[in-house]
Short mmCIF file of C-alpha atoms in Angstrom, two decimals:
data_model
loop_
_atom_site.label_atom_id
_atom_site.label_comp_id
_atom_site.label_asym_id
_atom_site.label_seq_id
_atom_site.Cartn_x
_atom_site.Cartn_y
_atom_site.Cartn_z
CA UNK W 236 55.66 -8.68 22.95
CA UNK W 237 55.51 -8.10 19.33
CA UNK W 238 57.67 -5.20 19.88
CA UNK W 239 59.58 -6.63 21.95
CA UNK W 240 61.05 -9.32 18.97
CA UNK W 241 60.48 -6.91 16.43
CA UNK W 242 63.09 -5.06 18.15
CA UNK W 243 65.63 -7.98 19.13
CA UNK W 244 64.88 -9.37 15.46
CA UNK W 245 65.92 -5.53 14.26
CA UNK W 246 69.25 -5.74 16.53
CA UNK W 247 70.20 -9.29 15.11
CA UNK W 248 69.92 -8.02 11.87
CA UNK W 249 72.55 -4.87 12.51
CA UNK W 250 74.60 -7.24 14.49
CA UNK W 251 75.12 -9.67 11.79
CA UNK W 252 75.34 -7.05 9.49
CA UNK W 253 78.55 -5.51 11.01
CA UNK W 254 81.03 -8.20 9.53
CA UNK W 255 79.84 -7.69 6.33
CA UNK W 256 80.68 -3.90 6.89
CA UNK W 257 84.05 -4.44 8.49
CA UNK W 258 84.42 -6.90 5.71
CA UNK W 259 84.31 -4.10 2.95
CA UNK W 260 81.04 -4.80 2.00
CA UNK W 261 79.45 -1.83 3.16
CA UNK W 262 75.67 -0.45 3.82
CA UNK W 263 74.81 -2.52 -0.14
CA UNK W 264 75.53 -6.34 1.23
CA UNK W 265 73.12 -5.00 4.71
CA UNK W 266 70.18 -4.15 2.75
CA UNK W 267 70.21 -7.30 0.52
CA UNK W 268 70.83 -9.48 3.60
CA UNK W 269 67.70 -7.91 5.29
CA UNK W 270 65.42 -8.70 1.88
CA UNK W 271 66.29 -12.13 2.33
CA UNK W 272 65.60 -12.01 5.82
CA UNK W 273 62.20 -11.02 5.14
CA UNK W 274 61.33 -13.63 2.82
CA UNK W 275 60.92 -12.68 -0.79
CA UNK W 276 59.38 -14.68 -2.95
CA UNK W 277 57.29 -15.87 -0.45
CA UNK W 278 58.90 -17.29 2.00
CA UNK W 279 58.46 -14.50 5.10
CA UNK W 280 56.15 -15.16 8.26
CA UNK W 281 52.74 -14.36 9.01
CA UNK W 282 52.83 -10.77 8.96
CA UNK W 283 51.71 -9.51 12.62
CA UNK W 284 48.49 -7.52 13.28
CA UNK W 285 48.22 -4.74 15.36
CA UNK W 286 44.65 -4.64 17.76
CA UNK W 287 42.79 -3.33 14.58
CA UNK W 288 43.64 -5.65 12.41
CA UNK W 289 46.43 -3.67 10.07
CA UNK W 290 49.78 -5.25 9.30
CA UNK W 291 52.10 -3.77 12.00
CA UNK W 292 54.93 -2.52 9.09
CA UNK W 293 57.13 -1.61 12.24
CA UNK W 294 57.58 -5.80 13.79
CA UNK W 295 59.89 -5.92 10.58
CA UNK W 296 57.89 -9.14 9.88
CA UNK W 297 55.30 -8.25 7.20
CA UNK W 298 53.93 -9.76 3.70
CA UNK W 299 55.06 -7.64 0.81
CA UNK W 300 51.80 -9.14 -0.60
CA UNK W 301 48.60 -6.97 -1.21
CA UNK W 302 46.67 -8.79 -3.60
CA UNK W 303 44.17 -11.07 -3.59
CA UNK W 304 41.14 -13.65 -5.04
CA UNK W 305 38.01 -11.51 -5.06
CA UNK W 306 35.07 -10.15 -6.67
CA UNK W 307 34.12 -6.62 -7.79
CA UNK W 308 31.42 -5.40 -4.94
CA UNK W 309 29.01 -4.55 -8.26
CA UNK W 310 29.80 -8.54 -8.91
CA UNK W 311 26.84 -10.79 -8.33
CA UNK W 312 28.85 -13.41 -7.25
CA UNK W 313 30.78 -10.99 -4.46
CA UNK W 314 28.26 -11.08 -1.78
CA UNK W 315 27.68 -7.35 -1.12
CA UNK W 316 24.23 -6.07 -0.59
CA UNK W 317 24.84 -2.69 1.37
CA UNK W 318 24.04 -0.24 -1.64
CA UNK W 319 22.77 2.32 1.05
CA UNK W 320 24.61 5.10 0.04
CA UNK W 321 23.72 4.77 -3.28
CA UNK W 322 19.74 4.49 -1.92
CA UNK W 323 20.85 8.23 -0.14
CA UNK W 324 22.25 9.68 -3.82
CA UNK W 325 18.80 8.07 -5.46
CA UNK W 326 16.32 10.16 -2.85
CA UNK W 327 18.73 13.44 -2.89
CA UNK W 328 18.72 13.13 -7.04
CA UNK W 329 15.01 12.59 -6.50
CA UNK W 330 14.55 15.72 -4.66
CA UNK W 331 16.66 18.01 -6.52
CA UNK W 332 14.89 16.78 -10.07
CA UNK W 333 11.60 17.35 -8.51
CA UNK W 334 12.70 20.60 -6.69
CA UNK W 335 13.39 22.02 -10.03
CA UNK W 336 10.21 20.92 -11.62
CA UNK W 337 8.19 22.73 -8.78
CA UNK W 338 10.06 25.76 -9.12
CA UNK W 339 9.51 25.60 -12.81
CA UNK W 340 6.04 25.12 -12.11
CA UNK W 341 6.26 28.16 -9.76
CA UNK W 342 8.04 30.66 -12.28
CA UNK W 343 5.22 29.58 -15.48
CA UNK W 344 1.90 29.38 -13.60
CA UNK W 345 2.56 31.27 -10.08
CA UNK W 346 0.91 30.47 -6.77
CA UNK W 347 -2.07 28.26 -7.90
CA UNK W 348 -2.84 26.84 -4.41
CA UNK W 349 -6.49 27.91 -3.26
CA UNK W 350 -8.10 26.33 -0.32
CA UNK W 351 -11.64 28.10 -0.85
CA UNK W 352 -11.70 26.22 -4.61
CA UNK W 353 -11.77 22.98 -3.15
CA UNK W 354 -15.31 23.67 -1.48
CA UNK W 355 -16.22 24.01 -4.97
CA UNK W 356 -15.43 20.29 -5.27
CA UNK W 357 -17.97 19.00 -2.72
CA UNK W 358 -20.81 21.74 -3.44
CA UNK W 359 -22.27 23.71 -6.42
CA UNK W 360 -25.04 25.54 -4.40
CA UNK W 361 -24.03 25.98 -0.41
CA UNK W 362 -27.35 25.12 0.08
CA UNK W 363 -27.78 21.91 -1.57
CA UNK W 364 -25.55 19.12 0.29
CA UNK W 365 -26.76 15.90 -2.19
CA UNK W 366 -23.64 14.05 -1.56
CA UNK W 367 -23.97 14.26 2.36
CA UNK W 368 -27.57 13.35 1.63
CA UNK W 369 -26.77 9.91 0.12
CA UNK W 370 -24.55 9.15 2.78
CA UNK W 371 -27.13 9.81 5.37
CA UNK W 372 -29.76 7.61 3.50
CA UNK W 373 -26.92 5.03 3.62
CA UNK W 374 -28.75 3.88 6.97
CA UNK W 375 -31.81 3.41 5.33
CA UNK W 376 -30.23 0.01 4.01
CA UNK W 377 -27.49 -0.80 6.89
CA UNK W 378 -30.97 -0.69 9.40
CA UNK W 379 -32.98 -2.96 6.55
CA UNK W 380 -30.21 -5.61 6.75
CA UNK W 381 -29.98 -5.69 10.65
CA UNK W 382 -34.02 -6.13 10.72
CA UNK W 383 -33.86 -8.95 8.28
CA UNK W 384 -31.31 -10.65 10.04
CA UNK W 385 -33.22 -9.99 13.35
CA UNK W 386 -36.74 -11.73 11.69
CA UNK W 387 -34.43 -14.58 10.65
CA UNK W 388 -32.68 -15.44 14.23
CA UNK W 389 -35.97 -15.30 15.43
CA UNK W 390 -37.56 -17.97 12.55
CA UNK W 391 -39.86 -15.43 11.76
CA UNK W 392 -38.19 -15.68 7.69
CA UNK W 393 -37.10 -18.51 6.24
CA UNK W 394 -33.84 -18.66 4.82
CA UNK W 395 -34.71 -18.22 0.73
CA UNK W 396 -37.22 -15.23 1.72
CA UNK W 397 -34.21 -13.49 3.76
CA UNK W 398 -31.57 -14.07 1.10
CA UNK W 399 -34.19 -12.30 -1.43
CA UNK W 400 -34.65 -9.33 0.50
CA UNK W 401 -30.32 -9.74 0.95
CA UNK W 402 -30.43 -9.44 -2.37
CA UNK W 403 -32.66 -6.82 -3.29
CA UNK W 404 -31.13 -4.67 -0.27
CA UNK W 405 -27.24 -5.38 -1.94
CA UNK W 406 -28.28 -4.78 -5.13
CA UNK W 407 -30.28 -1.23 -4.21
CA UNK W 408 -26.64 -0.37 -2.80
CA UNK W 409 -25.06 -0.50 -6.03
CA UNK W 410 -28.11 0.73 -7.87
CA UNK W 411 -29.58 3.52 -5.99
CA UNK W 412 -26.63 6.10 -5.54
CA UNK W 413 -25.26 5.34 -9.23
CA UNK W 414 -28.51 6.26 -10.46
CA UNK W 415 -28.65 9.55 -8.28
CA UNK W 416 -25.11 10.44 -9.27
CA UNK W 417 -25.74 10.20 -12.97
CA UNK W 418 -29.14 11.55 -12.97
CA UNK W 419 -28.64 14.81 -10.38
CA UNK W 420 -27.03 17.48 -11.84
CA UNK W 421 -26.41 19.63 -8.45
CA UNK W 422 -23.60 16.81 -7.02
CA UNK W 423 -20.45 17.62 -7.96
CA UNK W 424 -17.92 15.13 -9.41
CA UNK W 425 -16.05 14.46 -6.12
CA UNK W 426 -18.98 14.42 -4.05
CA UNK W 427 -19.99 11.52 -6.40
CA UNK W 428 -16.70 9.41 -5.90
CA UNK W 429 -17.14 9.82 -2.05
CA UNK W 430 -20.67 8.68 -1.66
CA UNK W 431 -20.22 5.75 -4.38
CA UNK W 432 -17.24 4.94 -2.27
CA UNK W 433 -19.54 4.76 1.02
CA UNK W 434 -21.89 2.84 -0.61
CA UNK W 435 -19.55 -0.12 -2.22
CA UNK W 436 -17.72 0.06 1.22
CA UNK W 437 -21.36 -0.47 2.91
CA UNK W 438 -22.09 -3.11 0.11
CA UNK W 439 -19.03 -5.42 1.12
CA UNK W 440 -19.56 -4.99 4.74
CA UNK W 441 -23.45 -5.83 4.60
CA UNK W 442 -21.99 -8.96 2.33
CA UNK W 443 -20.29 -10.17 5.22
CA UNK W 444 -22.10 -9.07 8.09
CA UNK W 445 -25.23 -11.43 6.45
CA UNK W 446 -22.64 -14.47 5.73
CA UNK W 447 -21.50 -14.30 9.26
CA UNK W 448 -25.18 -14.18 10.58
CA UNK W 449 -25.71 -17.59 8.35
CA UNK W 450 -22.67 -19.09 9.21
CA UNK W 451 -23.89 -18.39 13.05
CA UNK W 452 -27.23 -20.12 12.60
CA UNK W 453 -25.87 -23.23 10.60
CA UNK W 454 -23.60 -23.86 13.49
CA UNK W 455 -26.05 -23.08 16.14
CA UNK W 456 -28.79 -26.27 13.87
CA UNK W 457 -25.41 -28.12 14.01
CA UNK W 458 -25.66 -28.10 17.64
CA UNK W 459 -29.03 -28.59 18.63
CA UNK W 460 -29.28 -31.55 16.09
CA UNK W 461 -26.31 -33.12 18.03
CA UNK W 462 -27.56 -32.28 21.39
CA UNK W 463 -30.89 -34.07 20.14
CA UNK W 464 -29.18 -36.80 18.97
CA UNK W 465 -27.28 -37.27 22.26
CA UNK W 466 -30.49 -36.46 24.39
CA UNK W 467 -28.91 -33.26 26.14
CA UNK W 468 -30.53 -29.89 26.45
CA UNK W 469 -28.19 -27.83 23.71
CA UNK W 470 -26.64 -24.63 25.35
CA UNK W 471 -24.74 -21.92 23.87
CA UNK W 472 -21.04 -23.19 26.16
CA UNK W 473 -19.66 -19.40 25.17
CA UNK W 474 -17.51 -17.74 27.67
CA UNK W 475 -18.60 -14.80 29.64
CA UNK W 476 -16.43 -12.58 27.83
CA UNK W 477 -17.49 -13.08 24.44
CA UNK W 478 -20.70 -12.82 22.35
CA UNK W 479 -22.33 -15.09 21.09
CA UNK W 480 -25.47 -15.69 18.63
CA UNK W 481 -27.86 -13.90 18.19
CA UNK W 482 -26.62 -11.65 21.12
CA UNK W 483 -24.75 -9.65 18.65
CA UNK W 484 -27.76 -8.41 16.84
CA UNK W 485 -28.07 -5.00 18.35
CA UNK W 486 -27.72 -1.55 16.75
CA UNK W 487 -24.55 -0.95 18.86
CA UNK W 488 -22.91 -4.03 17.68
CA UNK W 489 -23.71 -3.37 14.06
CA UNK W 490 -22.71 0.24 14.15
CA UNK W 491 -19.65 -0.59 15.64
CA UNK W 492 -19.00 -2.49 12.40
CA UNK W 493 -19.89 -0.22 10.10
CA UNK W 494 -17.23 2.50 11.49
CA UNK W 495 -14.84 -0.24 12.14
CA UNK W 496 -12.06 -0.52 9.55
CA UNK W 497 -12.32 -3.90 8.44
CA UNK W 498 -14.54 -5.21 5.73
CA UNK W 499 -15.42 -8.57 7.63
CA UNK W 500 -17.99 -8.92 10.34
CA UNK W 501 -16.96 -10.88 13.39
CA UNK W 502 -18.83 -11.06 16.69
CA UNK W 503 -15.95 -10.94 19.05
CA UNK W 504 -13.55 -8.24 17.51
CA UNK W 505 -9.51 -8.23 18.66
CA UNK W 506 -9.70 -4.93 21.20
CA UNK W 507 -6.86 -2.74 22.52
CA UNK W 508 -6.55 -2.81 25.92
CA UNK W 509 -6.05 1.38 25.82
CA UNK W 510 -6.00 4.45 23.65
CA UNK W 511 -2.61 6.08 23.24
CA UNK W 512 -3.40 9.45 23.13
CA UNK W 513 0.74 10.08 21.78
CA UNK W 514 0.06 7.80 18.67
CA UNK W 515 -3.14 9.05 17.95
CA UNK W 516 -1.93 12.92 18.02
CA UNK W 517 0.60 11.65 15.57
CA UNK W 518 -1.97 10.07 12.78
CA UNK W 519 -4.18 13.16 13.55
CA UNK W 520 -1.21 15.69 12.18
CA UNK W 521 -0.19 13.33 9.90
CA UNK W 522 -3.67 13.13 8.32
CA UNK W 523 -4.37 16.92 8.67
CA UNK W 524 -0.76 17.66 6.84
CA UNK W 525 -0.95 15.34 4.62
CA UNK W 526 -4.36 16.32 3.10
CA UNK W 527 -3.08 19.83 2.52
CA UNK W 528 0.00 18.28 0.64
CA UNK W 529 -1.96 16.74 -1.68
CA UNK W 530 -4.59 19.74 -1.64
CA UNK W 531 -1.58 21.55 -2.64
CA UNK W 532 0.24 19.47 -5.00
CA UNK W 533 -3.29 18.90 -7.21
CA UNK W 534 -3.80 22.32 -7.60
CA UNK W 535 -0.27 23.30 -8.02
CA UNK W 536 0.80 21.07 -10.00
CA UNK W 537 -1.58 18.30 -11.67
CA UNK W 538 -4.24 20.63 -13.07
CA UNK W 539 -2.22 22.79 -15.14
CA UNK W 540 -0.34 19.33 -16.79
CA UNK W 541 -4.79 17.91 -17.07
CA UNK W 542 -5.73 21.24 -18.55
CA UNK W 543 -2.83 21.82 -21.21
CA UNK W 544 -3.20 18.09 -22.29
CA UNK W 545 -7.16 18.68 -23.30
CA UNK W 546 -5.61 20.06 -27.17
CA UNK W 547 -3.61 16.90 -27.61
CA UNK W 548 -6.14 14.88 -27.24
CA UNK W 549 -8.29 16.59 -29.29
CA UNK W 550 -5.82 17.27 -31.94
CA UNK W 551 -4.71 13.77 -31.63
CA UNK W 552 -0.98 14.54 -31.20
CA UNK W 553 0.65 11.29 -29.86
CA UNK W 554 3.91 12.53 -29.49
CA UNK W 555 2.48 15.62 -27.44
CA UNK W 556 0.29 13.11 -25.75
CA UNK W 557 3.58 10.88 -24.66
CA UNK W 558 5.14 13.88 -23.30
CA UNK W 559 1.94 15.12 -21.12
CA UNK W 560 1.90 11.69 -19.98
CA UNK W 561 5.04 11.42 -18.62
CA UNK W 562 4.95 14.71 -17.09
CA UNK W 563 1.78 14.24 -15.25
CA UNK W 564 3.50 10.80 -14.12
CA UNK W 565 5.51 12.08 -11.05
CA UNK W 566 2.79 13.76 -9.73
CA UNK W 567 0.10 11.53 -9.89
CA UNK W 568 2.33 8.86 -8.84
CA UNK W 569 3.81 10.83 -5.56
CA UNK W 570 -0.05 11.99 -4.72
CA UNK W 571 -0.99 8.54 -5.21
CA UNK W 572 1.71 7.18 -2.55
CA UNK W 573 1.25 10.31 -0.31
CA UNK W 574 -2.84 9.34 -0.31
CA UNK W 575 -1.87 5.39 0.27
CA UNK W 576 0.11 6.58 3.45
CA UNK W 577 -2.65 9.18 4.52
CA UNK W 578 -5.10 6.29 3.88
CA UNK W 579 -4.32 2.81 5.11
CA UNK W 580 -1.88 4.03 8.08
CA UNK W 581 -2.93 7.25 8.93
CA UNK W 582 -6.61 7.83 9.00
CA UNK W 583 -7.44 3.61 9.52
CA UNK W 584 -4.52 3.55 12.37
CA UNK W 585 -6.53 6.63 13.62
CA UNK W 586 -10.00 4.98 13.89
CA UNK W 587 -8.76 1.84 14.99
CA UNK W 588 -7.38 3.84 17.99
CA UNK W 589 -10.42 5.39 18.35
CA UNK W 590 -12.58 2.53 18.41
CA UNK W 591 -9.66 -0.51 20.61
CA UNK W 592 -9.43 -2.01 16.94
CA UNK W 593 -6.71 -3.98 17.84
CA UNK W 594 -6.05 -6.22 13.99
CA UNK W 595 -3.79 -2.93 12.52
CA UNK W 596 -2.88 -5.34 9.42
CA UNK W 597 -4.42 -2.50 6.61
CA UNK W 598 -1.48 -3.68 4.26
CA UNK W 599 1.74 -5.37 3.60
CA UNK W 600 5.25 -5.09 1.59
CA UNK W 601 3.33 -4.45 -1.72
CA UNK W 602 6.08 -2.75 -2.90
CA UNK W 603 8.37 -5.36 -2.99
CA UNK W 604 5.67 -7.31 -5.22
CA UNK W 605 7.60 -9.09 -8.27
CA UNK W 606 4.15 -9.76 -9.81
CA UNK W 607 1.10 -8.05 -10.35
CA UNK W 608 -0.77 -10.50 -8.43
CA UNK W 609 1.01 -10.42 -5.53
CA UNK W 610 1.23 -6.38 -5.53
CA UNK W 611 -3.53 -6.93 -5.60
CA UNK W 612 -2.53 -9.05 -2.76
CA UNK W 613 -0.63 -7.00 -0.20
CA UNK W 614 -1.75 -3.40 -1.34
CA UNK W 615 -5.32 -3.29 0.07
CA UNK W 616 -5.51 -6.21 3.05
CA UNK W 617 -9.00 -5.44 4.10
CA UNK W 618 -10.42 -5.77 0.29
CA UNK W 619 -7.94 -8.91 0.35
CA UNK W 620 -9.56 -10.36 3.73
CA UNK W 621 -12.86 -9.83 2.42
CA UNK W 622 -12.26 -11.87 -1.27
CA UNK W 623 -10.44 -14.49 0.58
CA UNK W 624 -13.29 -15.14 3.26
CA UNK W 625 -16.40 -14.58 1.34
CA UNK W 626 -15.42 -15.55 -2.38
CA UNK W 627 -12.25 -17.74 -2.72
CA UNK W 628 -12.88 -19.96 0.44
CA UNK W 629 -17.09 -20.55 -0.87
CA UNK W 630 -16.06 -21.38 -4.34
CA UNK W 631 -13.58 -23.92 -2.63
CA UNK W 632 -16.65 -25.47 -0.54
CA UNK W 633 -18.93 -25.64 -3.76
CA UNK W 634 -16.37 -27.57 -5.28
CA UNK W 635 -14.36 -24.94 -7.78
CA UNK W 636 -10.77 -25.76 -8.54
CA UNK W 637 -8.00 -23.32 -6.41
CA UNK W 638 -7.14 -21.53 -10.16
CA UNK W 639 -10.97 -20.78 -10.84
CA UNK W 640 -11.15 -19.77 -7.38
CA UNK W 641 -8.56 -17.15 -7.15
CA UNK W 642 -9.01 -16.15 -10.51
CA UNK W 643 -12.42 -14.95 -9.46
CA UNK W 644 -10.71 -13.37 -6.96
CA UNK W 645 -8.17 -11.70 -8.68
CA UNK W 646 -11.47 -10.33 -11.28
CA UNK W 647 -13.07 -9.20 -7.67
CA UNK W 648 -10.57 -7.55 -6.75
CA UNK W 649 -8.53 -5.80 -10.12
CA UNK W 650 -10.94 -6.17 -12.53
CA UNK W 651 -11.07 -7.23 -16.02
CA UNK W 652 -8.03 -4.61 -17.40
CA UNK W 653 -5.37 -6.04 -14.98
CA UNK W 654 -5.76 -9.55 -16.79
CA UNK W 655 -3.38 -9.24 -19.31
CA UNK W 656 -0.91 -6.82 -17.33
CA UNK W 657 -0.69 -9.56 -14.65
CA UNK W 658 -0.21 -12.40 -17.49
CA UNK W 659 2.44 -10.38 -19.52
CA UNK W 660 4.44 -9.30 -15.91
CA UNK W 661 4.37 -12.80 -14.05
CA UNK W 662 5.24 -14.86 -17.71
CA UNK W 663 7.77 -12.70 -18.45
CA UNK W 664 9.38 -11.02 -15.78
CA UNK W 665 10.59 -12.24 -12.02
CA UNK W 666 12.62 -10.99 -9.50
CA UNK W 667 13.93 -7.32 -9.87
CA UNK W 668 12.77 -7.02 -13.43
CA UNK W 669 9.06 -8.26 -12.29
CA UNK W 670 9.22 -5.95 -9.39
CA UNK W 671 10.76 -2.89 -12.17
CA UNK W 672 7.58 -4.07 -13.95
CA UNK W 673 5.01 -3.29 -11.37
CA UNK W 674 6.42 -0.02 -10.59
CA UNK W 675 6.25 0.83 -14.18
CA UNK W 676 2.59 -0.07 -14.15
CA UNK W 677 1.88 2.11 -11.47
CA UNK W 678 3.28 5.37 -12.86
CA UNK W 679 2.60 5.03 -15.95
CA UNK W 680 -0.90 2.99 -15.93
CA UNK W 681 -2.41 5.56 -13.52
CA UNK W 682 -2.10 8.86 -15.60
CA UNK W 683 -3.78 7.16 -18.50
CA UNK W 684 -6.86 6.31 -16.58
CA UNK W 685 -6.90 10.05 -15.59
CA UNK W 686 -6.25 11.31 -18.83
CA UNK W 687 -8.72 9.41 -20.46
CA UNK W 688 -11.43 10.39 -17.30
CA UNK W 689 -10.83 13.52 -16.93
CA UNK W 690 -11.05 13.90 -21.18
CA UNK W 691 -14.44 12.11 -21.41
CA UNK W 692 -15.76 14.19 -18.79
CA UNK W 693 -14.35 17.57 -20.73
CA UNK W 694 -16.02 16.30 -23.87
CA UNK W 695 -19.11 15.85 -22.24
CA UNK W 696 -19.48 19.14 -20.13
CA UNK W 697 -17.42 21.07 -21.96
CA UNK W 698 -17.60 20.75 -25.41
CA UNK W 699 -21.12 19.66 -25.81
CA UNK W 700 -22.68 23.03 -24.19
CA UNK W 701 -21.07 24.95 -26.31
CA UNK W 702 -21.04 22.60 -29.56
CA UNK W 703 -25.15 23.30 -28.68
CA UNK W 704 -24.61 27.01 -28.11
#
């Protein structure tokens, strides 16, 4: 139709045009009768649209205007949010920068990459395991917490001697493998941080698998009182299905636990109906690639940056000690994100599998955190879970305010150094700057605490033997 007029318009237009011609006036007065026609200044029609939306130029009805009131897409006020191509240039610039670092890396120090070194790591004499030791003797305390517990379902403890041998147990935890770290000179640094690591996770589970067991016996005096106030013979009224106290004191249930990847105790557990043998064949590569990645990427390419920064620090250099800094930063930081993946969705997602774990929750969208507080919150949800159930909530019931609650929470959880990093970041910066901020903390705030580590230890086993020499 639009062609249709477009065409009938077009042959009114030559037919009133041919008086003017046979007038004298010629092709001149034809074209200036046709600008008028289509409306300059203003005055034309709609212009009409073709199926995709373009100005159909050939109706002979269209707006010489092309202009319009609008905002430049880089405009806050425009609207636009789709900066994916630019996210595309960011990770290809990212790759590229790095690409030539690691060939760089390649051309000074060669092929650095040795898998038989990092036995070294674990062992000094290949027949003296004392890290696997400690984790075996680990049982030693998980089996003296399940008898206490078992002594006081029974009434055979009262309730201040069981929380003294709690106590005593907890505090061996953090005691016992510190002192056999520090004091035996076969177990290799890393072999240390892995069996201190099994023992603080076995401390916070123990925690909670105790406060669970009391919460279960205040609630089971809760119900006999009532059920001797009302005259009734008190029964347990628990489904089938589930378990209830003190049926879940058993070595099966409590091992179960301990393997589980959660921090908090709970008698009846969310399960997975099945095992997905395609999901857990992914986490399995993932975890198996992924440890050689950052096998590689240590050896390759963080050692050499540790072991030329040693002089620097010794000398005292700062400007020297800026630039090793910042060069170690993309490492660290891109091991420390590769581990986080390998960690909390690989090899958890892979146990949970393993075991019809069904809560999956291991972490959140820390990396949109705007605040430092937030980033503590969402990073690490198990550690998270934990502080929430078995510190913040208790302070509330003993009558601490929400701030002193969750600021003994937040010292749980990130320690006394994060204090005034989380102050400065959530006073001064929000949205995309706070969120800049916490990045910032993370690249840079990480190779400083290896730096300084991995100095002190240099000084100390390094220096001194041959200082003595």
């Amino acid at each position: 139709m639009g062609d249709r007029s477009g065409a009938s318009g077009s042959r009114r237009r030559r037919t009133g045009s041919r008086p003017s011609s046979q007038g004298g006036s010629g092709p001149a007065a034809a074209a200036e009768e046709e600008v008028r026609d289509v409306g300059a200044g203003g005055d034309a029609p709609a212009p009409e649209k073709d199926k995709d939306g373009d100005v159909d130029v050939g109706s002979g009805q269209w707006d010489l205007r092309c202009h319009r009131l609008q905002d430049s897409l880089f405009s806050s006020d425009s609207g636009f949010n789709n900066y994916r191509g630019i996210l595309n240039w960011c990770v290809v610039m990212l790759i590229l920068s790095n690409a030539r670092l690691f060939l760089e890396n390649l051309i000074k120090y060669g092929i650095l990459v040795d898998p038989i070194q990092v036995v070294s790591l674990f062992l000094k004499d290949p027949y003296s395991w004392p890290a696997l030791c400690l984790v075996i003797v680990a049982n030693v305390f998980a089996v003296a917490a399940f008898q206490v517990e078992k002594r006081l379902a029974v009434g055979a403890l009262t309730e201040q001697a069981g929380l003294l041998l709690h106590v005593v147990n907890l505090a061996t935890i953090l005691c016992f493998p510190a002192a056999v770290a520090f004091l035996l000179e076969s177990i290799t640094p890393v072999g240390s941080v892995l069996a201190l690591m099994v023992y603080t996770i076995l401390f916070l589970k123990l925690f909670s698998y105790r406060d669970v067991n009391l919460w279960c016996r205040e609630r089971r005096a809760r119900a006999k009182a009532k059920a001797a106030a009302a005259g009734k013979k008190a029964n347990g009224g628990a489904a089938q299905c589930t378990v209830s106290y003190p049926d879940n004191l058993t070595y099966r249930d409590l091992y179960y636990f301990l393997f589980a990847p959660t921090l908090c105790y709970e008698l009846n557990f969310p399960r997975s109906a099945r095992i997905r043998k395609r999901f857990l064949l992914r986490r399995l590569l993932e975890m198996l690639f992924l440890t050689q990645l950052m096998v590689g990427l240590i050896q390759q390419w963080m050692v050499p940056t540790i072991q030329n920064s040693m002089k620097p620090f010794k000398d005292m250099d700062y400007s020297r000690i800026i630039e090793r800094l910042l060069k170690l930063a993309v490492p660290n930081h891109l091991i420390w994100l590769i581990f986080f993946y390998w960690l909390f969705h690989s090899c958890l997602n892979a146990v949970a599998e393993l075991m019809h774990f069904g809560d999956r929750e291991f972490y959140r969208d820390w990396w949109n955190s705007e605040s430092v507080t937030y980033f503590w919150q969402n990073w690490n949800i198990p550690v998270h879970k934990w502080c929430l159930r078995h510190f913040y909530k208790p302070m509330l019931r003993r009558g601490s305010s929400k701030w002193a609650a969750r600021m003994g929470v937040f010292l749980a959880s990130a320690f006394f150094h994060e204090i005034p990093l989380a102050w400065i970041v959530g006073r001064f910066f929000r949205g995309n700057y706070g969120n800049a901020a916490v990045w910032l903390t993370l690249i840079i705030g990480q190779p400083v605490a290896v730096l300084m580590y991995v100095h002190d230890y240099y000084v100390l086993n390094c220096e001194a033997p041959t200082a003595g020499a």
